[in-house]
Amino acid sequence: MVNLRKVAIIGCGFVGSSIAFSLMQKQLFSEMVLIDANTKKAEGEAMDLGHGLPYTSPMNIYAGTYDDIVDCAMIIITAGANQKPDETRLDLIDKNVRIFKSIIPEISKKNCEGILLIVSNPVDVLTYVAYKLSGFPANRVIGSGTVLDTARLKYLLGRHLSVDSRSVHAVIIGEHGDSELAVWSGANISGVPLNDFCELRGHYQHEESMKRIYEDVRDSAYEIIEKKGATYYGIAMAVSRIASSIIRNEHSIMPVSALLEGQYDGLEGLCLSVPSIVGKNGLEKVLDIQLNANEHQALHDSAAQLKAVIDHIGL
């Protein structure tokens, strides 16, 4: 029996502990179990978070083991090696696949009926690894995908146009990484086509601005890692947003990493970040959104890179 008010976080580094903090403030759950190879780290994080509970709402936060995940509605996996300066997300693959080969079978043994949310990088590849190793149905294995990248795009466009970023409707799809792409063809500001709104604000160098903003989005993680060593607040907020849609059954559309089964003219055998409907059962539907010819090709190029990595792993 799934307890809709219970979540587990596996991996208590910067990302995992930031997600725990964000979820505590969101008040989605009444029980949170923290699991880490370093038990003392998990215990310390649980204590630190617990001391803030008098200023939010009652919640049981504790360090636990895989035995505690059986009835979790969500299991969030952040465990893995960290991305270092000058290292791409794909450079992490061999190290993190080994870690997943130790974690995912432990989860499968518990016959958990909750939803696996993969956050570790490279997230698209590891979501596919988790899907293959867990034996879970595809709807119950999703990755955080390009939800953060999309937030970065909305933020930068909002700054560029001096408008609330929540009024920006634009999306990053493909790999959460260097081959990701912005779907400029569908971007708008509360229904006003992006280029039209830009001109309302006195911006006419569309190609130049799109190139600069896209590159800032794509490279922002590298810049943050170079400046402060790691990224964790943004992804914590993104994961909380995904969790909210699942636990509250919001049917929100977000570019999570999802198993493709022929969408976008035949993409299959991999997980890729594309707009999808997310609700209480996890992945409800992958949306096959309209792309222009260049975007379509860029998505297939991104998929080809991920496919090559998956073939290298040899699951």
XYZ file of N, CA and C in Angstrom, residues 202-315:
342
model
N 11.527 46.688 -27.768
C 12.636 47.371 -28.426
C 13.810 46.493 -28.789
N 13.604 45.173 -28.836
C 14.672 44.239 -29.213
C 14.401 43.710 -30.622
N 15.362 43.906 -31.515
C 15.154 43.505 -32.914
C 16.197 42.502 -33.414
N 17.253 42.296 -32.644
C 18.312 41.358 -33.069
C 17.950 39.948 -32.593
N 16.925 39.366 -33.231
C 16.351 38.130 -32.714
C 17.334 36.955 -32.721
N 17.981 36.724 -33.841
C 18.891 35.576 -33.953
C 20.046 35.698 -32.956
N 20.585 36.892 -32.867
C 21.708 37.131 -31.950
C 21.283 36.908 -30.495
N 20.108 37.426 -30.139
C 19.625 37.284 -28.758
C 19.301 35.827 -28.430
N 18.665 35.130 -29.379
C 18.321 33.722 -29.136
C 19.573 32.877 -28.946
N 20.587 33.137 -29.750
C 21.843 32.389 -29.633
C 22.490 32.643 -28.271
N 22.540 33.913 -27.866
C 23.170 34.265 -26.589
C 22.413 33.658 -25.408
N 21.097 33.775 -25.412
C 20.303 33.265 -24.288
C 20.372 31.744 -24.233
N 20.275 31.070 -25.397
C 20.400 29.612 -25.414
C 21.742 29.165 -24.844
N 22.816 29.806 -25.275
C 24.148 29.414 -24.791
C 24.296 29.676 -23.296
N 23.687 30.753 -22.810
C 23.724 31.026 -21.364
C 22.988 29.936 -20.591
N 21.861 29.472 -21.131
C 21.121 28.377 -20.492
C 21.957 27.101 -20.500
N 22.447 26.753 -21.675
C 23.209 25.506 -21.837
C 24.441 25.453 -20.949
N 25.117 26.600 -20.815
C 26.399 26.632 -20.117
C 26.288 27.082 -18.658
N 25.078 27.383 -18.204
C 24.945 27.976 -16.867
C 25.445 27.052 -15.760
N 25.209 25.738 -15.907
C 25.686 24.818 -14.866
C 27.210 24.866 -14.763
N 27.892 24.914 -15.916
C 29.351 24.990 -15.903
C 29.817 26.256 -15.189
N 29.115 27.350 -15.454
C 29.495 28.620 -14.837
C 29.285 28.583 -13.326
N 28.153 28.025 -12.907
C 27.872 27.933 -11.467
C 28.891 27.019 -10.780
N 29.180 25.875 -11.404
C 30.159 24.936 -10.835
C 31.528 25.596 -10.730
N 31.892 26.370 -11.746
C 33.192 27.065 -11.711
C 33.229 28.103 -10.585
N 32.089 28.751 -10.327
C 32.048 29.821 -9.338
C 31.865 29.307 -7.910
N 31.008 28.285 -7.714
C 30.704 27.859 -6.343
C 30.830 26.361 -6.097
N 31.223 25.609 -7.133
C 31.534 24.205 -6.926
C 30.444 23.222 -7.257
N 29.189 23.651 -7.217
C 28.076 22.737 -7.492
C 26.800 23.541 -7.693
N 25.809 22.924 -8.363
C 24.481 23.521 -8.482
C 23.511 22.685 -7.662
N 22.651 23.332 -6.889
C 21.687 22.542 -6.111
C 20.385 23.255 -5.787
N 20.363 24.572 -5.657
C 19.105 25.236 -5.311
C 18.088 25.157 -6.452
N 18.539 25.447 -7.667
C 17.634 25.423 -8.816
C 17.026 24.056 -9.030
N 17.857 23.005 -8.992
C 17.329 21.660 -9.214
C 16.405 21.251 -8.073
N 16.680 21.716 -6.860
C 15.792 21.402 -5.741
C 14.399 21.978 -5.978
N 14.340 23.203 -6.480
C 13.046 23.815 -6.781
C 12.352 23.082 -7.928
N 13.119 22.663 -8.926
C 12.542 21.934 -10.055
C 11.956 20.599 -9.603
N 12.686 19.885 -8.743
C 12.203 18.591 -8.247
C 10.946 18.783 -7.395
N 10.915 19.827 -6.594
C 9.710 20.112 -5.804
C 8.507 20.368 -6.698
N 8.766 21.026 -7.816
C 7.672 21.294 -8.766
C 7.139 19.997 -9.361
N 8.036 19.077 -9.721
C 7.621 17.775 -10.259
C 6.861 16.993 -9.191
N 7.401 16.981 -7.970
C 6.752 16.259 -6.870
C 5.355 16.796 -6.616
N 5.193 18.098 -6.689
C 3.886 18.714 -6.471
C 2.870 18.221 -7.496
N 3.288 18.140 -8.754
C 2.365 17.683 -9.795
C 1.960 16.235 -9.585
N 2.887 15.420 -9.072
C 2.578 14.008 -8.820
C 1.666 13.867 -7.602
N 2.057 14.436 -6.486
C 1.320 14.225 -5.233
C -0.051 14.905 -5.277
N -0.134 16.062 -5.912
C -1.418 16.774 -6.001
C -2.200 16.421 -7.264
N -1.640 15.508 -8.065
C -2.300 15.053 -9.295
C -2.705 16.240 -10.166
N -1.733 17.107 -10.441
C -2.008 18.356 -11.141
C -2.110 18.220 -12.660
N -1.635 17.111 -13.200
C -1.609 16.916 -14.655
C -0.832 18.050 -15.339
N 0.251 18.474 -14.709
C 1.069 19.556 -15.266
C 1.906 19.034 -16.437
N 2.216 19.944 -17.345
C 3.054 19.594 -18.493
C 4.452 20.123 -18.239
N 5.420 19.211 -18.191
C 6.809 19.564 -17.914
C 7.731 18.702 -18.759
N 8.910 19.213 -19.112
C 9.849 18.423 -19.919
C 10.679 17.460 -19.066
N 9.993 16.464 -18.496
C 10.693 15.440 -17.722
C 11.360 14.455 -18.671
N 12.294 13.703 -18.149
C 12.934 12.653 -18.937
C 12.027 11.426 -18.911
N 11.622 10.997 -20.094
C 10.624 9.934 -20.206
C 11.039 8.938 -21.282
N 10.562 7.703 -21.137
C 10.828 6.680 -22.147
C 10.071 7.032 -23.426
N 10.807 7.077 -24.532
C 10.171 7.324 -25.823
C 9.897 6.002 -26.517
N 8.726 5.929 -27.131
C 8.293 4.690 -27.786
C 7.772 4.996 -29.187
N 8.607 5.721 -29.949
C 8.252 6.015 -31.329
C 7.832 7.443 -31.598
N 7.756 8.270 -30.545
C 7.384 9.666 -30.759
C 8.471 10.397 -31.560
N 8.118 11.569 -32.046
C 9.052 12.417 -32.799
C 9.689 11.646 -33.958
N 8.801 11.016 -34.754
C 9.231 10.285 -35.955
C 10.195 9.157 -35.635
N 9.791 8.330 -34.678
C 10.487 7.062 -34.486
C 11.538 6.987 -33.415
N 11.620 7.966 -32.502
C 12.602 7.871 -31.421
C 12.134 6.825 -30.409
N 13.008 5.890 -30.087
C 12.651 4.837 -29.126
C 13.916 4.223 -28.546
N 13.733 3.468 -27.462
C 14.864 2.796 -26.832
C 15.753 3.716 -26.048
N 15.187 4.847 -25.570
C 15.952 5.773 -24.739
C 14.974 6.660 -23.982
N 15.495 7.319 -22.959
C 14.724 8.347 -22.262
C 15.269 9.703 -22.695
N 14.365 10.624 -22.946
C 14.729 11.942 -23.436
C 13.793 12.954 -22.791
N 14.267 14.180 -22.619
C 13.478 15.220 -21.958
C 12.584 15.917 -22.977
N 11.300 15.637 -22.875
C 10.309 16.252 -23.757
C 9.061 16.566 -22.940
N 8.247 17.531 -23.375
C 7.043 17.866 -22.611
C 6.145 16.649 -22.416
N 5.728 16.448 -21.181
C 4.909 15.298 -20.823
C 3.915 15.705 -19.747
N 2.782 15.015 -19.713
C 1.785 15.263 -18.674
C 2.159 14.413 -17.460
N 2.251 15.067 -16.298
C 2.687 14.406 -15.069
C 1.585 14.517 -14.029
N 1.210 13.356 -13.445
C 0.167 13.321 -12.427
C 0.425 12.246 -11.404
N -0.621 11.796 -10.729
C -0.469 10.886 -9.597
C 0.149 9.539 -9.982
N 0.009 9.144 -11.243
C 0.587 7.877 -11.697
C 1.959 8.070 -12.337
N 2.528 9.258 -12.141
C 3.812 9.557 -12.748
C 3.622 10.109 -14.150
N 4.215 9.426 -15.124
C 4.133 9.859 -16.518
C 2.784 9.446 -17.099
N 1.950 10.429 -17.422
C 0.643 10.124 -18.000
C 0.713 10.031 -19.519
N 1.407 10.969 -20.144
C 1.498 10.959 -21.604
C 2.681 11.798 -22.062
N 3.438 11.246 -22.996
C 4.503 12.008 -23.659
C 3.869 12.784 -24.803
N 4.114 14.085 -24.850
C 3.523 14.917 -25.890
C 4.460 15.044 -27.084
N 3.921 14.821 -28.250
C 4.679 14.920 -29.498
C 4.458 16.325 -30.048
N 5.175 17.311 -29.480
C 4.894 18.711 -29.832
C 5.435 19.057 -31.211
N 4.872 20.095 -31.803
C 5.285 20.527 -33.127
C 6.637 21.228 -33.058
N 7.536 20.837 -33.943
C 8.864 21.446 -34.052
C 9.084 21.877 -35.492
N 9.906 22.897 -35.665
C 10.277 23.216 -37.048
C 11.389 22.269 -37.498
N 11.786 22.369 -38.763
C 12.730 21.401 -39.335
C 14.062 21.395 -38.588
N 14.577 22.576 -38.241
C 15.864 22.648 -37.539
C 15.767 22.047 -36.142
N 14.673 22.336 -35.445
C 14.485 21.800 -34.094
C 14.323 20.281 -34.138
N 13.585 19.803 -35.124
C 13.385 18.360 -35.288
C 14.724 17.657 -35.483
N 15.567 18.234 -36.339
C 16.888 17.635 -36.591
C 17.757 17.688 -35.342
N 17.714 18.826 -34.626
C 18.520 18.964 -33.410
C 18.092 17.958 -32.345
N 16.783 17.695 -32.252
C 16.297 16.699 -31.293
C 16.802 15.309 -31.659
N 16.759 14.973 -32.945
C 17.251 13.660 -33.384
C 18.767 13.547 -33.180
N 19.481 14.646 -33.367
C 20.932 14.627 -33.120
C 21.206 14.399 -31.631
N 20.433 15.061 -30.780
C 20.584 14.888 -29.332
C 20.294 13.442 -28.941
N 19.206 12.894 -29.502
C 18.838 11.501 -29.210
C 19.930 10.535 -29.658
N 20.546 10.821 -30.803
C 21.603 9.943 -31.317
C 22.790 9.902 -30.362
N 23.129 11.054 -29.769
C 24.230 11.083 -28.797
C 23.902 10.218 -27.577
N 22.679 10.335 -27.093
C 22.296 9.553 -25.920
C 22.215 8.065 -26.251
N 21.738 7.754 -27.454
C 21.664 6.363 -27.881
C 23.054 5.737 -27.909
N 24.040 6.489 -28.368
C 25.410 5.985 -28.432
C 25.931 5.670 -27.029
N 25.567 6.513 -26.063
C 25.984 6.275 -24.676
C 25.297 5.025 -24.135
N 24.002 4.891 -24.398
C 23.252 3.713 -23.938
C 23.838 2.434 -24.534
N 24.188 2.486 -25.822
C 24.803 1.319 -26.466
C 26.157 0.999 -25.823
N 26.888 2.048 -25.436
C 28.189 1.871 -24.760
C 28.013 1.156 -23.424
N 26.937 1.479 -22.716
C 26.696 0.854 -21.406
C 26.402 -0.633 -21.582
N 25.634 -0.948 -22.621
C 25.322 -2.349 -22.886
C 24.416 -3.001 -21.862
N 23.304 -2.372 -21.574
C 22.358 -2.939 -20.615
C 21.742 -4.231 -21.124
